[in-house]
Coordinates of C-alpha atoms and ligand atoms in Angstrom, one line a residue:
M1 CA 113.3 17.5 178.9
L2 CA 114.2 19.8 175.2
T3 CA 113.4 18.1 172.3
L4 CA 114.4 20.1 169.6
G5 CA 112.1 19.8 166.3
I6 CA 112.7 19.7 163.3
E7 CA 110.8 20.2 159.9
T8 CA 111.6 20.0 156.3
S9 CA 108.2 18.1 154.6
C10 CA 108.1 21.0 152.1
D11 CA 108.7 24.1 151.7
E12 CA 109.2 25.5 155.3
T13 CA 112.4 25.1 157.9
A14 CA 111.0 25.4 160.9
V15 CA 113.3 24.5 164.1
A16 CA 111.4 24.7 167.5
L17 CA 112.6 23.8 171.4
Y18 CA 110.2 22.1 173.7
D19 CA 110.4 22.4 177.4
S20 CA 108.6 19.0 178.2
S21 CA 107.3 21.0 181.5
R22 CA 107.5 24.8 180.5
G23 CA 106.5 24.1 177.3
L24 CA 107.4 25.5 173.8
L25 CA 110.4 28.0 174.6
G26 CA 111.2 29.2 170.9
H27 CA 111.2 28.4 167.3
R28 CA 112.6 30.1 164.4
L29 CA 111.6 29.5 160.4
Y30 CA 112.5 29.7 157.0
S31 CA 109.2 30.5 154.0
Q32 CA 110.8 29.2 151.0
V33 CA 108.0 31.1 149.5
A34 CA 109.9 34.0 147.8
M35 CA 111.8 31.3 146.0
H36 CA 108.9 29.3 144.1
A37 CA 106.3 31.9 143.6
E38 CA 108.0 32.4 139.6
Y39 CA 107.4 29.0 139.3
G40 CA 103.7 29.1 140.6
G41 CA 104.8 26.6 142.9
V42 CA 107.2 23.9 145.0
V43 CA 109.6 23.3 142.8
P44 CA 110.8 19.7 145.1
E45 CA 114.5 20.2 143.8
L46 CA 114.9 23.7 144.7
A47 CA 113.1 22.9 148.1
S48 CA 115.5 20.4 149.2
R49 CA 118.9 22.6 148.5
D50 CA 116.9 25.9 150.6
H51 CA 116.7 23.3 153.7
L52 CA 119.9 22.2 153.5
R53 CA 121.2 26.1 153.3
K54 CA 119.2 27.0 155.8
L55 CA 118.8 24.2 158.6
L56 CA 122.2 23.8 160.3
P57 CA 122.0 28.0 160.3
L58 CA 119.0 28.1 162.0
T59 CA 119.2 25.6 164.9
R60 CA 122.3 27.5 165.7
E61 CA 120.5 31.1 166.0
L62 CA 117.8 29.2 168.0
L63 CA 119.8 27.3 170.5
A64 CA 121.6 30.7 171.1
A65 CA 118.3 32.5 171.3
T66 CA 117.4 30.1 173.9
D67 CA 120.8 29.5 175.7
C68 CA 121.0 26.3 175.1
S69 CA 123.8 24.4 174.0
R70 CA 122.2 20.8 173.4
P71 CA 118.9 19.5 173.1
D72 CA 117.9 15.8 175.5
V73 CA 116.0 14.9 172.3
I74 CA 115.9 15.5 168.6
A75 CA 113.1 14.7 166.2
Y76 CA 112.3 15.6 162.8
T77 CA 109.1 15.7 160.4
Q78 CA 109.6 11.9 158.9
G79 CA 107.0 12.1 157.2
P80 CA 104.6 12.5 155.0
G81 CA 105.9 15.1 152.7
L82 CA 108.5 15.8 149.1
V83 CA 111.0 12.5 150.6
G84 CA 114.2 15.4 148.9
A85 CA 112.9 17.9 151.5
L86 CA 112.7 15.4 154.2
L87 CA 115.8 13.9 153.7
V88 CA 117.5 17.4 154.7
G89 CA 115.3 17.7 157.9
A90 CA 116.3 13.4 158.3
S91 CA 119.9 13.2 158.0
V92 CA 120.6 16.9 159.4
A93 CA 118.5 15.2 163.1
A94 CA 120.7 12.4 161.9
G95 CA 123.8 13.9 162.1
L96 CA 123.0 15.8 164.7
G97 CA 122.1 12.6 166.8
M98 CA 125.8 11.6 166.2
G99 CA 127.4 14.4 167.4
W100 CA 125.6 15.7 170.1
Q101 CA 125.3 12.0 171.4
V102 CA 121.1 12.3 171.8
P103 CA 118.7 10.2 171.0
V104 CA 116.7 11.0 167.4
I105 CA 112.6 10.2 166.0
G106 CA 111.2 10.4 163.4
V107 CA 107.5 11.8 163.3
H108 CA 104.4 12.1 161.7
H109 CA 103.7 15.8 160.1
M110 CA 100.0 15.3 160.6
E111 CA 100.0 14.3 164.4
G112 CA 102.0 17.4 164.7
H113 CA 98.9 18.9 162.8
L114 CA 96.7 17.6 165.0
L115 CA 98.1 17.9 168.5
S116 CA 99.3 21.1 167.6
P117 CA 96.1 23.1 168.9
M118 CA 98.3 21.2 172.5
L119 CA 100.2 24.5 172.4
E120 CA 97.5 26.7 173.8
P121 CA 96.2 27.8 176.9
D122 CA 92.8 26.6 175.7
A123 CA 94.1 23.1 175.0
P124 CA 91.4 20.0 173.8
D125 CA 90.4 17.4 176.4
F126 CA 90.6 13.7 174.6
P127 CA 88.3 12.5 173.6
F128 CA 87.5 14.9 170.8
L129 CA 87.5 15.1 166.5
A130 CA 89.7 16.5 164.1
L131 CA 89.1 18.7 160.9
L132 CA 92.7 18.6 159.5
V133 CA 92.6 20.4 155.9
S134 CA 96.5 20.9 154.7
G135 CA 97.8 22.0 151.0
G136 CA 98.1 17.8 151.3
H137 CA 95.7 16.4 153.1
T138 CA 91.4 17.2 153.8
L139 CA 91.1 14.5 157.2
L140 CA 88.3 14.5 159.6
V141 CA 89.8 12.0 162.6
D142 CA 87.8 10.3 166.2
V143 CA 91.1 11.2 168.8
Q144 CA 91.2 8.5 171.0
S145 CA 94.0 9.3 172.5
V146 CA 97.5 10.2 171.7
G147 CA 98.3 7.4 169.0
R148 CA 94.9 6.0 169.0
Y149 CA 94.1 8.0 165.5
R150 CA 90.5 6.8 163.6
L151 CA 90.3 8.2 160.0
L152 CA 85.9 9.1 159.9
G153 CA 86.3 10.9 156.4
Q154 CA 88.9 12.4 153.6
S155 CA 89.0 13.6 150.4
I156 CA 88.2 11.7 147.1
D157 CA 90.6 13.9 145.5
D158 CA 91.9 17.4 145.8
A159 CA 92.7 18.0 149.3
V160 CA 91.0 21.7 150.5
G161 CA 94.4 24.1 150.2
E162 CA 95.1 22.3 147.1
A163 CA 91.6 23.4 146.0
F164 CA 92.7 26.8 147.4
D165 CA 96.1 27.0 145.7
K166 CA 94.5 25.7 142.7
T167 CA 91.5 28.4 141.9
A168 CA 93.6 30.8 143.4
K169 CA 96.0 30.2 139.9
L170 CA 93.1 30.2 137.8
L171 CA 91.7 33.5 139.8
G172 CA 95.6 35.2 138.5
L173 CA 96.4 34.9 142.0
S174 CA 99.8 34.6 142.8
Y175 CA 101.6 31.6 144.8
P176 CA 100.9 30.2 147.6
G177 CA 97.2 31.3 146.7
G178 CA 95.2 30.2 150.4
P179 CA 96.4 33.5 151.8
A180 CA 95.6 35.6 148.4
L181 CA 92.1 34.2 148.3
A182 CA 90.6 34.5 151.6
R183 CA 92.2 38.6 150.8
L184 CA 90.1 39.2 147.6
A185 CA 87.9 36.7 148.9
E186 CA 86.8 39.3 151.5
H187 CA 86.2 42.5 148.8
G188 CA 83.7 40.0 147.6
V189 CA 80.1 40.0 147.2
S190 CA 78.2 37.5 148.6
G191 CA 75.9 35.3 146.9
R192 CA 76.6 37.1 143.2
Y193 CA 78.4 33.6 143.2
I194 CA 76.8 30.2 144.6
F195 CA 78.9 27.2 143.9
P196 CA 78.3 24.1 144.4
R197 CA 78.6 22.5 148.2
P198 CA 80.6 19.6 146.7
M199 CA 79.0 15.2 148.6
L200 CA 76.8 16.3 151.1
D201 CA 73.5 15.2 149.2
R202 CA 75.2 11.6 149.9
P203 CA 75.9 9.8 152.7
G204 CA 78.8 9.6 155.2
L205 CA 82.4 12.2 155.9
D206 CA 84.0 11.5 153.3
F207 CA 84.8 15.6 150.7
S208 CA 85.9 16.4 147.1
F209 CA 86.5 19.2 145.9
S210 CA 87.4 19.3 142.2
G211 CA 84.4 19.3 140.8
L212 CA 84.7 23.1 142.1
K213 CA 87.0 23.7 141.0
T214 CA 85.6 23.1 137.5
A215 CA 82.9 24.9 138.5
V216 CA 85.0 28.5 139.7
L217 CA 87.2 28.1 135.6
T218 CA 83.0 27.7 134.0
A219 CA 82.4 30.8 136.3
V220 CA 85.5 32.9 134.9
R221 CA 84.8 31.7 131.5
K222 CA 81.8 32.6 131.1
L223 CA 83.5 36.4 132.0
D224 CA 84.8 38.2 128.9
A225 CA 87.4 40.1 130.4
P226 CA 86.8 39.9 134.7
D227 CA 87.2 42.6 136.5
E228 CA 88.7 43.1 140.3
Q229 CA 85.4 42.9 141.3
D230 CA 84.6 40.2 139.2
R231 CA 87.4 37.7 141.1
A232 CA 86.6 38.8 144.4
D233 CA 83.4 37.5 144.2
I234 CA 84.2 34.6 142.2
A235 CA 86.3 34.1 145.4
R236 CA 84.2 34.9 148.1
G237 CA 81.2 32.2 146.1
F238 CA 84.3 29.6 146.5
E239 CA 85.2 30.3 150.1
E240 CA 81.5 30.4 151.4
A241 CA 81.5 26.3 149.2
V242 CA 84.8 25.4 150.9
C243 CA 83.2 26.6 154.2
D244 CA 79.6 25.4 154.4
T245 CA 80.9 21.7 152.7
L246 CA 83.6 21.7 156.2
L247 CA 81.5 22.8 158.3
R248 CA 77.9 20.3 158.0
K249 CA 80.6 17.8 156.9
C250 CA 82.2 18.7 161.3
E251 CA 77.9 18.8 162.5
R252 CA 77.7 15.4 160.4
A253 CA 80.4 13.9 163.0
I254 CA 80.2 15.9 165.7
D255 CA 76.6 14.5 165.6
Q256 CA 77.5 11.1 164.7
R257 CA 80.1 10.4 167.6
G258 CA 78.4 12.5 169.9
A259 CA 81.9 14.6 170.4
A260 CA 82.2 17.2 173.3
A261 CA 85.2 19.3 171.5
L262 CA 86.7 20.0 167.3
V263 CA 89.9 20.5 166.6
V264 CA 90.6 22.3 163.0
A265 CA 94.6 22.3 162.6
G266 CA 96.8 22.6 159.1
G267 CA 97.4 25.6 156.7
V268 CA 94.0 26.1 155.7
G269 CA 93.0 26.0 159.4
A270 CA 94.7 29.7 159.2
N271 CA 91.5 30.7 157.2
A272 CA 89.4 33.6 158.9
R273 CA 86.2 32.5 157.8
L274 CA 86.7 29.0 158.5
R275 CA 87.3 29.8 162.0
A276 CA 84.3 32.4 162.5
E277 CA 81.9 29.7 160.8
L278 CA 83.1 26.6 162.9
K279 CA 83.4 29.3 166.5
G280 CA 79.8 29.8 165.3
M281 CA 78.0 25.7 164.8
G282 CA 80.4 25.6 167.8
Q283 CA 78.7 27.7 170.1
R284 CA 75.1 26.2 168.8
K285 CA 75.5 23.4 169.4
G286 CA 77.3 23.2 172.7
V287 CA 80.5 21.7 171.4
S288 CA 83.9 23.7 172.8
L289 CA 86.4 25.1 169.4
H290 CA 90.0 24.6 169.5
F291 CA 92.2 26.4 166.4
P292 CA 96.5 26.9 167.0
R293 CA 97.0 30.5 166.4
P294 CA 97.4 30.6 163.1
E295 CA 101.3 31.2 162.7
F296 CA 100.6 27.2 164.1
C297 CA 98.0 25.8 161.6
T298 CA 100.5 26.1 159.1
D299 CA 104.2 24.5 158.8
N300 CA 106.0 25.0 162.0
A301 CA 108.8 23.4 164.0
A302 CA 106.6 23.9 167.3
M303 CA 103.9 21.1 166.5
I304 CA 107.1 18.7 166.1
A305 CA 108.7 19.0 169.3
H306 CA 105.6 18.9 171.1
V307 CA 104.7 15.5 169.2
G308 CA 108.4 14.0 169.8
S309 CA 108.5 15.3 173.4
L310 CA 105.4 13.4 173.6
R311 CA 106.4 10.1 171.5
A312 CA 110.6 10.4 173.5
G313 CA 110.1 7.0 174.4
E314 CA 110.7 5.5 170.9
A315 CA 113.8 7.8 170.3
Q316 CA 116.4 5.6 168.8
P317 CA 119.9 6.3 170.2
P318 CA 122.9 7.4 167.6
P319 CA 123.6 6.3 164.5
V320 CA 120.0 6.1 163.4
A321 CA 119.3 5.9 159.6
A322 CA 117.9 9.0 158.1
Q323 CA 114.3 7.3 157.4
A324 CA 112.0 9.8 155.1
R325 CA 108.5 8.3 153.8
A326 CA 106.8 10.2 151.2
R327 CA 103.6 8.8 152.1
W328 CA 102.2 7.3 155.1
S329 CA 98.5 7.1 156.2
L330 CA 97.9 8.6 160.1
D331 CA 95.6 5.6 161.9
E332 CA 99.1 3.3 161.3
L333 CA 100.6 5.0 164.5
A334 CA 100.4 3.6 167.7
P335 CA 100.1 5.1 171.1
P336 CA 103.5 6.2 172.3
S337 CA 105.8 3.4 173.3
V338 CA 107.9 3.0 177.1
P339 CA 111.4 4.2 176.6
R340 CA 114.2 2.9 174.4
C341 CA 116.5 4.5 175.8
Ligands
LIG401 O1 99.7 22.6 156.7 P1 100.0 23.5 155.9 O2 101.2 24.6 156.0 O3 101.0 22.7 154.5 C1 100.8 21.2 154.2 O4 100.8 20.4 155.2 O5 100.2 21.0 153.0 O6 98.9 24.4 154.7 C2 99.2 24.5 153.4 C3 98.4 24.9 152.5 C4 97.8 25.3 151.3 O7 97.1 24.6 149.7 C5 97.7 27.4 151.4 O8 96.9 28.3 150.2 C6 96.6 27.0 152.3 O9 97.1 26.0 154.0 N1 96.2 28.1 153.3 C7 95.1 29.1 153.8 C8 95.5 29.6 154.5 N2 96.7 30.2 154.5 C9 97.3 28.8 154.2 N3 94.3 28.5 152.8 C10 93.5 29.1 152.6 N4 93.5 30.5 153.5 C11 94.6 31.2 154.3 N5 94.2 31.8 155.5
LIG402 ZN1 101.8 20.5 157.1

């Protein structure tokens, strides 16, 4: 069974084809980063219009490259995300479903991230713990099986990706800040700046990152004219504080749940320092670590096609209404249900 995945929740237009027996057949991604960079962040209206321009040409290109005339199911990101951007993907999915007469299913973007390590050869076995770190979410999730998710902890303020982006802006780096800050931090001296590790002194598994951003602002203001080395040292201190905080919360969750496997996904999961430190912790504790390849940490349609394939039994026959949910908690999901069509 062939599933076409469509992802338009933010600033990446992406499509993918996933075959339930052969796996991922192909994927395409168009990033709007260059367009949003001059505004220093995503402009929602521009994002929607660009998705509209790019989505059908990308789909045609993918179908031609994979020699496929039409899929058996269409899966689109229904939420959470920017509502206008989501509506473009939802409307195109509904229209293609009607034209091809194939069923359509709306997928939860974070479930896509959560299960994305299953696209890799060393897929984790259930149950596992998951650390989801993206631009909008910082979540620790107990995953029993597909659709059985329990939220163990989350950020009470900024998401970790948001903290990377805002801190990068403070350091004069261009959008999107996460990868740029990570590159700058490579040249930084470890230990010159030791920023707070928020909420480690409190019990529980929630996170807070807004104070860290303020600590960076204070450090920048103390310098008259920060040079390249100062900025790199600050970036290094910030990245170390984030990695240390995430690592210690993961360790705490592993101890509490007696977990044998940890999945790390979402855009910040592409961060090389975070990957290395979590791998080291996994080795020390005898816990297996699973990451998607870096290009599947950030937004992509392979993860949407994959979840669509797992949930194909819930797909609705055409005509379907385009549905978008800007906010949608992961723990509202249920296990996949039996086929409707
Ligand atoms: O998952 P994602 O692509 O989109 C959302 O669902 O939000 O995550 C985007 C976030 C951005 O905040 C971006 O700065 C961050 O992931 N990011 C990184 C890296 N690559 C992307 N943060 C730190 N290091 C990276 N290498
Ligand atoms: Zn995402």
